CSV table of C-alpha atoms and ligand atoms in Angstrom, one decimal:
chain,number,residue,atom,x,y,z
A,273,MET,CA,-18.5,-98.4,182.5
A,274,SER,CA,-19.7,-99.1,186.1
A,275,SER,CA,-18.7,-102.2,188.0
A,276,LEU,CA,-21.5,-104.6,188.8
A,277,GLN,CA,-19.0,-106.8,191.3
A,278,GLY,CA,-20.7,-109.0,193.5
A,279,LYS,CA,-24.2,-108.0,192.6
A,280,SER,CA,-26.7,-110.9,192.3
A,281,ALA,CA,-28.9,-110.7,189.2
A,282,LEU,CA,-31.9,-113.1,188.2
A,283,ILE,CA,-33.1,-112.8,184.4
A,284,THR,CA,-36.2,-114.2,183.2
A,285,GLY,CA,-36.3,-115.4,179.4
A,286,ALA,CA,-32.2,-115.8,179.9
A,287,GLY,CA,-31.7,-118.6,177.3
A,288,SER,CA,-31.6,-116.3,174.2
A,289,GLY,CA,-31.6,-113.4,172.4
A,290,ILE,CA,-31.9,-110.0,174.9
A,291,GLY,CA,-31.9,-111.7,178.2
A,292,LEU,CA,-29.1,-113.8,177.2
A,293,ALA,CA,-26.9,-110.8,176.0
A,294,THR,CA,-28.0,-109.1,179.3
A,295,ALA,CA,-26.7,-112.1,181.5
A,296,LYS,CA,-23.4,-112.4,179.9
A,297,THR,CA,-22.8,-108.6,179.8
A,298,LEU,CA,-23.7,-108.3,183.5
A,299,ALA,CA,-21.6,-111.3,184.3
A,300,SER,CA,-19.1,-109.8,182.4
A,301,ARG,CA,-19.0,-106.6,184.8
A,302,GLY,CA,-18.6,-109.0,187.9
A,303,ALA,CA,-22.6,-109.7,188.6
A,304,ARG,CA,-23.3,-113.1,189.8
A,305,ILE,CA,-26.2,-114.2,187.5
A,306,MET,CA,-29.0,-116.9,187.8
A,307,VAL,CA,-29.9,-117.5,184.3
A,308,SER,CA,-33.7,-118.7,183.8
A,309,ASP,CA,-35.7,-119.5,181.2
A,310,LEU,CA,-38.8,-121.8,180.2
A,311,ARG,CA,-36.2,-123.8,178.6
A,312,GLU,CA,-34.1,-125.9,180.8
A,313,ASP,CA,-31.6,-126.6,178.2
A,314,ALA,CA,-31.2,-123.2,176.9
A,315,ALA,CA,-30.6,-121.9,180.5
A,316,ARG,CA,-28.2,-124.6,181.3
A,317,ALA,CA,-26.3,-123.1,178.0
A,318,GLY,CA,-26.5,-119.8,179.0
A,319,ALA,CA,-25.2,-120.3,182.6
A,320,GLU,CA,-22.5,-122.7,181.0
A,321,GLU,CA,-21.3,-119.9,178.8
A,322,ILE,CA,-21.0,-117.4,181.6
A,323,LYS,CA,-19.1,-119.6,183.5
A,324,GLU,CA,-16.7,-120.6,180.3
A,325,ALA,CA,-15.8,-116.9,180.1
A,326,GLY,CA,-15.0,-116.3,183.9
A,327,GLY,CA,-18.1,-115.4,185.2
A,328,GLU,CA,-20.0,-116.9,188.2
A,329,ALA,CA,-23.7,-118.2,187.4
A,330,ASP,CA,-26.2,-120.7,187.8
A,331,PHE,CA,-29.6,-121.7,186.1
A,332,VAL,CA,-33.0,-122.5,187.0
A,333,ILE,CA,-35.9,-123.5,184.9
A,334,CYS,CA,-38.7,-120.6,185.2
A,335,ASP,CA,-42.2,-120.3,183.2
A,336,ILE,CA,-43.5,-116.9,183.9
A,337,GLY,CA,-46.5,-117.9,183.1
A,338,ASP,CA,-46.5,-119.9,186.8
A,339,GLU,CA,-46.5,-117.8,189.6
A,340,ALA,CA,-45.0,-120.9,192.0
A,341,GLN,CA,-41.8,-120.9,189.5
A,342,ILE,CA,-41.5,-117.5,189.7
A,343,GLU,CA,-41.3,-117.3,193.5
A,344,GLN,CA,-39.0,-120.4,193.1
A,345,ALA,CA,-36.5,-118.5,190.7
A,346,VAL,CA,-36.4,-115.6,193.0
A,347,ALA,CA,-35.7,-118.0,196.0
A,348,ALA,CA,-33.3,-120.2,194.2
A,349,THR,CA,-31.4,-116.9,193.5
A,350,VAL,CA,-31.4,-116.1,197.0
A,351,ALA,CA,-30.3,-119.3,198.1
A,352,ARG,CA,-27.4,-119.6,195.7
A,353,PHE,CA,-25.9,-115.9,196.1
A,354,GLY,CA,-26.9,-114.8,199.2
A,355,ARG,CA,-29.4,-111.8,198.1
A,356,LEU,CA,-31.3,-110.6,194.9
A,357,ASP,CA,-29.8,-106.9,194.1
A,358,ILE,CA,-30.8,-106.7,190.2
A,359,LEU,CA,-34.0,-108.5,188.4
A,360,HIS,CA,-34.2,-108.3,184.7
A,361,ASN,CA,-38.1,-109.3,184.0
A,362,ASN,CA,-37.5,-110.0,180.2
A,363,ALA,CA,-39.6,-112.9,179.4
A,364,ALA,CA,-42.5,-112.7,177.5
A,365,LEU,CA,-45.1,-114.9,175.3
A,366,LEU,CA,-43.7,-115.0,172.1
A,367,SER,CA,-44.8,-118.1,170.7
A,368,PRO,CA,-45.2,-117.8,167.1
A,369,ASP,CA,-49.0,-119.3,167.4
A,370,VAL,CA,-49.7,-116.8,169.8
A,371,LEU,CA,-48.5,-114.0,168.0
A,372,ALA,CA,-49.9,-115.1,164.6
A,373,ALA,CA,-53.3,-114.9,166.2
A,374,ASP,CA,-52.9,-111.3,167.9
A,375,VAL,CA,-54.3,-109.7,165.1
A,376,ASP,CA,-56.8,-107.3,165.9
A,377,VAL,CA,-59.5,-106.9,168.2
A,378,LEU,CA,-62.4,-108.2,165.7
A,379,THR,CA,-60.6,-111.5,165.5
A,380,ILE,CA,-58.4,-112.3,168.4
A,381,PRO,CA,-59.6,-115.5,170.2
A,382,VAL,CA,-60.1,-114.1,173.8
A,383,GLU,CA,-58.1,-116.9,174.7
A,384,VAL,CA,-55.3,-115.6,173.4
A,385,TRP,CA,-55.8,-112.2,174.8
A,386,ASP,CA,-55.7,-113.8,178.1
A,387,GLN,CA,-52.9,-116.1,177.5
A,388,VAL,CA,-50.8,-113.0,176.7
A,389,MET,CA,-51.9,-111.1,179.9
A,390,ASN,CA,-51.3,-114.2,182.1
A,391,VAL,CA,-48.1,-114.6,181.2
A,392,SER,CA,-46.5,-111.5,179.8
A,393,LEU,CA,-48.3,-108.8,181.9
A,394,ARG,CA,-48.9,-111.0,185.1
A,395,GLY,CA,-45.5,-112.5,185.2
A,396,THR,CA,-43.7,-109.6,184.8
A,397,MET,CA,-45.8,-108.3,187.9
A,398,LEU,CA,-45.2,-111.3,189.6
A,399,GLY,CA,-41.2,-111.1,189.2
A,400,CYS,CA,-42.0,-107.4,190.5
A,401,LYS,CA,-43.8,-108.7,193.6
A,402,TYR,CA,-41.4,-111.8,194.5
A,403,GLY,CA,-38.8,-109.3,193.4
A,404,VAL,CA,-39.4,-106.5,195.7
A,405,LYS,CA,-39.9,-108.9,198.5
A,406,ALA,CA,-36.3,-110.2,198.6
A,407,MET,CA,-34.8,-106.9,197.9
A,408,LEU,CA,-36.5,-105.2,200.6
A,409,GLU,CA,-34.8,-108.1,202.9
A,410,THR,CA,-31.6,-106.3,202.0
A,411,GLY,CA,-31.9,-102.8,201.6
A,412,GLY,CA,-32.9,-102.3,198.0
A,413,GLY,CA,-32.3,-103.1,194.7
A,414,ALA,CA,-32.9,-102.3,190.7
A,415,ILE,CA,-35.6,-103.9,188.6
A,416,VAL,CA,-35.5,-103.8,184.7
A,417,ASN,CA,-38.4,-105.0,182.9
A,418,THR,CA,-38.6,-105.3,179.1
A,419,SER,CA,-41.4,-103.4,177.4
A,420,SER,CA,-41.3,-102.8,173.7
A,421,MET,CA,-42.1,-100.0,170.8
A,422,TYR,CA,-45.3,-101.7,170.6
A,423,GLY,CA,-45.9,-100.5,174.2
A,424,MET,CA,-45.1,-96.6,173.3
A,425,SER,CA,-46.9,-96.2,169.8
A,426,ALA,CA,-49.7,-97.7,168.5
A,427,PHE,CA,-49.6,-100.3,165.7
A,428,ASN,CA,-52.0,-102.0,163.7
A,429,ARG,CA,-51.6,-105.7,164.6
A,430,MET,CA,-50.5,-107.2,168.0
A,431,PRO,CA,-53.1,-105.6,170.1
A,432,ALA,CA,-52.7,-107.8,173.0
A,433,TYR,CA,-48.7,-107.7,173.0
A,434,GLY,CA,-48.9,-103.8,172.6
A,435,VAL,CA,-51.4,-103.3,175.5
A,436,SER,CA,-49.3,-106.0,177.5
A,437,LYS,CA,-46.1,-103.8,177.0
A,438,ALA,CA,-48.1,-100.7,177.9
A,439,ALA,CA,-49.4,-102.2,180.9
A,440,ILE,CA,-45.7,-103.2,181.7
A,441,ASN,CA,-44.8,-99.2,181.6
A,442,MET,CA,-47.4,-98.3,184.1
A,443,LEU,CA,-46.4,-101.3,186.2
A,444,THR,CA,-42.8,-100.1,186.3
A,445,GLN,CA,-43.9,-96.7,187.2
A,446,HIS,CA,-45.9,-98.1,190.0
A,447,VAL,CA,-43.0,-100.2,191.7
A,448,ALA,CA,-41.0,-97.2,191.2
A,449,THR,CA,-43.4,-95.0,193.2
A,450,ALA,CA,-44.1,-97.6,195.7
A,451,TYR,CA,-40.9,-98.8,196.7
A,452,GLY,CA,-38.6,-95.9,196.0
A,453,ARG,CA,-38.3,-95.0,199.6
A,454,LYS,CA,-36.9,-98.5,200.2
A,455,ASN,CA,-34.2,-98.0,198.0
A,456,ILE,CA,-35.5,-99.9,195.0
A,457,ARG,CA,-35.4,-98.7,191.5
A,458,CYS,CA,-37.8,-100.1,188.6
A,459,ASN,CA,-37.3,-99.0,185.1
A,460,ALA,CA,-38.0,-100.5,181.9
A,461,VAL,CA,-36.4,-100.6,178.2
A,462,ALA,CA,-38.4,-100.4,175.4
A,463,PRO,CA,-36.9,-101.9,172.3
A,464,ALA,CA,-37.6,-101.4,168.5
A,465,LEU,CA,-36.8,-104.5,166.3
A,466,ILE,CA,-34.0,-106.3,167.5
A,467,LYS,CA,-32.7,-109.6,165.9
A,468,THR,CA,-33.5,-112.5,168.0
A,469,ALA,CA,-35.0,-115.8,167.8
A,470,ALA,CA,-38.2,-114.5,168.5
A,471,SER,CA,-38.3,-111.6,165.8
A,472,GLU,CA,-36.7,-113.9,163.2
A,473,ALA,CA,-39.1,-116.5,163.7
A,474,PHE,CA,-42.1,-114.2,163.6
A,475,ILE,CA,-41.5,-110.9,161.5
A,476,PRO,CA,-41.3,-111.2,157.7
A,477,LYS,CA,-38.0,-109.8,156.1
A,478,PRO,CA,-40.3,-107.0,154.2
A,479,LEU,CA,-41.5,-105.8,157.4
A,480,THR,CA,-38.0,-105.7,159.2
A,481,GLU,CA,-37.0,-103.4,156.5
A,482,LEU,CA,-40.1,-101.3,157.1
A,483,HIS,CA,-38.9,-101.0,160.4
A,484,ASP,CA,-35.1,-100.2,159.8
A,485,ASP,CA,-36.6,-97.5,157.3
A,486,ALA,CA,-38.5,-95.9,160.2
A,487,ALA,CA,-35.4,-95.3,162.4
A,488,ALA,CA,-34.0,-92.4,163.0
A,489,LEU,CA,-30.3,-94.2,163.0
A,490,PRO,CA,-29.2,-95.8,160.0
A,491,PHE,CA,-28.3,-99.3,161.6
A,492,SER,CA,-30.2,-101.8,163.3
A,493,GLY,CA,-29.9,-102.6,167.0
A,494,THR,CA,-28.8,-105.5,168.6
A,495,ALA,CA,-29.3,-107.5,171.7
A,496,GLN,CA,-26.0,-106.2,172.8
A,497,ASP,CA,-27.2,-102.7,172.4
A,498,MET,CA,-30.3,-103.6,174.7
A,499,ALA,CA,-27.9,-105.6,177.3
A,500,ASN,CA,-26.1,-102.5,177.9
A,501,VAL,CA,-28.4,-100.3,178.7
A,502,VAL,CA,-30.1,-102.6,180.9
A,503,ALA,CA,-26.5,-103.1,182.7
A,504,PHE,CA,-26.5,-99.1,183.2
A,505,LEU,CA,-29.8,-99.3,184.7
A,506,ALA,CA,-28.9,-101.9,186.8
A,507,SER,CA,-26.1,-100.2,187.9
A,508,ASP,CA,-25.4,-97.2,190.6
A,509,GLU,CA,-24.3,-95.2,187.8
A,510,SER,CA,-28.1,-94.6,186.9
A,511,ARG,CA,-28.8,-94.4,190.6
A,512,TYR,CA,-31.3,-91.1,190.2
A,513,ILE,CA,-33.3,-92.9,187.4
A,514,THR,CA,-36.2,-94.8,188.4
A,515,GLY,CA,-39.9,-94.9,186.9
A,516,GLU,CA,-38.4,-94.3,183.5
A,517,VAL,CA,-39.4,-96.1,180.2
A,518,LEU,CA,-36.4,-95.8,178.2
A,519,ARG,CA,-36.8,-95.9,174.5
A,520,VAL,CA,-34.0,-97.9,173.2
A,521,ASP,CA,-35.0,-97.8,169.6
A,522,GLY,CA,-32.6,-95.8,167.4
A,523,GLY,CA,-35.5,-93.2,167.3
A,524,THR,CA,-38.1,-95.3,166.0
A,525,THR,CA,-40.7,-93.8,167.9
A,526,SER,CA,-39.6,-90.3,168.2
A,527,HIS,CA,-40.8,-88.6,165.4
A,528,LEU,CA,-43.8,-87.9,163.3
A,529,ALA,CA,-45.4,-90.7,160.9
A,530,THR,CA,-44.4,-89.0,158.1
A,531,TYR,CA,-40.8,-89.2,158.6
A,532,ALA,CA,-39.5,-92.0,156.6
A,533,ASP,CA,-41.1,-90.6,153.3
A,534,ALA,CA,-40.3,-86.7,154.0
A,535,ARG,CA,-36.8,-88.2,154.0
A,536,ARG,CA,-36.9,-89.2,150.6
A,537,PHE,CA,-39.2,-86.3,150.1
A,538,PHE,CA,-36.4,-84.1,150.6
A,539,GLY,CA,-33.6,-86.7,149.5
A,540,ASP,CA,-31.8,-87.1,152.6
B,801,LIG,N1,-36.5,-109.0,169.6
B,801,LIG,C1,-37.3,-107.9,169.3
B,801,LIG,O1,-37.2,-107.5,168.2
B,801,LIG,C2,-38.2,-107.3,170.6
B,801,LIG,C3,-38.4,-106.1,170.5
B,801,LIG,C4,-39.3,-105.5,171.5
B,801,LIG,C5,-39.4,-106.3,172.6
B,801,LIG,N2,-38.6,-107.2,172.9
B,801,LIG,C6,-39.3,-108.2,173.9
B,801,LIG,O2,-37.5,-108.7,174.6
B,801,LIG,C7,-38.0,-109.9,175.2
B,801,LIG,C8,-37.0,-110.8,174.9
B,801,LIG,O3,-37.0,-111.2,173.5
B,801,LIG,P1,-36.1,-111.6,172.3
B,801,LIG,O4,-36.5,-110.8,171.4
B,801,LIG,O5,-34.8,-111.4,172.9
B,801,LIG,O6,-36.8,-113.2,172.2
B,801,LIG,P2,-36.0,-114.7,172.3
B,801,LIG,O7,-37.1,-115.4,171.8
B,801,LIG,O8,-34.7,-114.8,171.5
B,801,LIG,O9,-35.8,-115.0,174.0
B,801,LIG,C9,-36.8,-115.0,174.9
B,801,LIG,C10,-36.4,-116.6,175.3
B,801,LIG,O10,-37.5,-116.3,176.8
B,801,LIG,C11,-37.8,-117.5,176.5
B,801,LIG,N3,-39.6,-117.8,177.2
B,801,LIG,C12,-40.5,-117.8,176.1
B,801,LIG,N4,-41.6,-118.0,176.8
B,801,LIG,C13,-41.2,-117.9,178.3
B,801,LIG,C14,-41.9,-117.9,179.7
B,801,LIG,N5,-43.4,-118.1,179.6
B,801,LIG,N6,-41.0,-118.0,180.6
B,801,LIG,C15,-39.8,-118.0,180.7
B,801,LIG,N7,-39.2,-117.7,179.6
B,801,LIG,C16,-39.9,-117.6,178.3
B,801,LIG,C17,-37.9,-118.2,175.6
B,801,LIG,O11,-37.4,-119.9,175.8
B,801,LIG,C18,-36.6,-117.8,175.0
B,801,LIG,O12,-35.2,-118.3,175.5
B,801,LIG,C19,-39.4,-110.1,175.2
B,801,LIG,O13,-40.0,-109.2,176.5
B,801,LIG,C20,-39.9,-109.3,173.9
B,801,LIG,O14,-41.2,-109.0,174.1
B,801,LIG,C21,-38.2,-107.9,171.5
């Protein structure tokens, strides 16, 4: 496990789930963390939790749907810790109302499509914009974007969410390509179903069971599983990895569609 001693990290959507687990994990490896979230109480609580565990942290309110707030979150991180070494663009628009309207191209209201693109995709791009700017000042850094299995393989629901994540994958490759020679790496993690506030609120239990059935591994992934991989991608241990979209999905997207039924056919 590599040290992140003294590194300065900003994580969006860090008040809960994957972002919070990542914030705590990076802190436990010595990084100084700016916990950012749309919800002030959640961001403050995340920073408090890290400090109580002996880590260094502060918090900032940041709605990734608002360019000025993203610029401000990066500036606050640099002001507090002197530099930005690690940026985890993790937040996405996950409101149950929006996800419920993101059904198919026949019915999705264009406003919902635009909202998903304007928050999840545009917000991640703007995170890269201001993150790269800050990293150029200090000779480099590591960016990790949160994608999704829905950005890797098509699903029969959530077209806006899936397309926004697929676009984030290309954004990741673009940033890696454009700024690699400036020592800025950019990678993404693509989780399968991870038990968090967002997934518990929106994904019905039978669908969760179907997802679990489709995984190659016999257990569900956790926010900590995601955090461990983000920590690796943020550290020098992964210094020769850039432009990669790493599926952290228990093998959910690695096989033929017949896999789960074939398991039963062969009696495995
Ligand atoms: N949980 C899963 O199964 C799963 C699977 C694939 C991808 N993801 C992705 O993981 C990321 C984190 O999701 P999670 O499951 O940990 O959710 P979560 O609900 O546990 O946490 C998301 C956090 O983001 C914050 N947030 C919401 N909108 C925001 C905005 N506009 N600006 C800033 N913060 C905002 C929320 O307040 C919350 O604290 C998302 O990008 C999501 O798409 C999750």
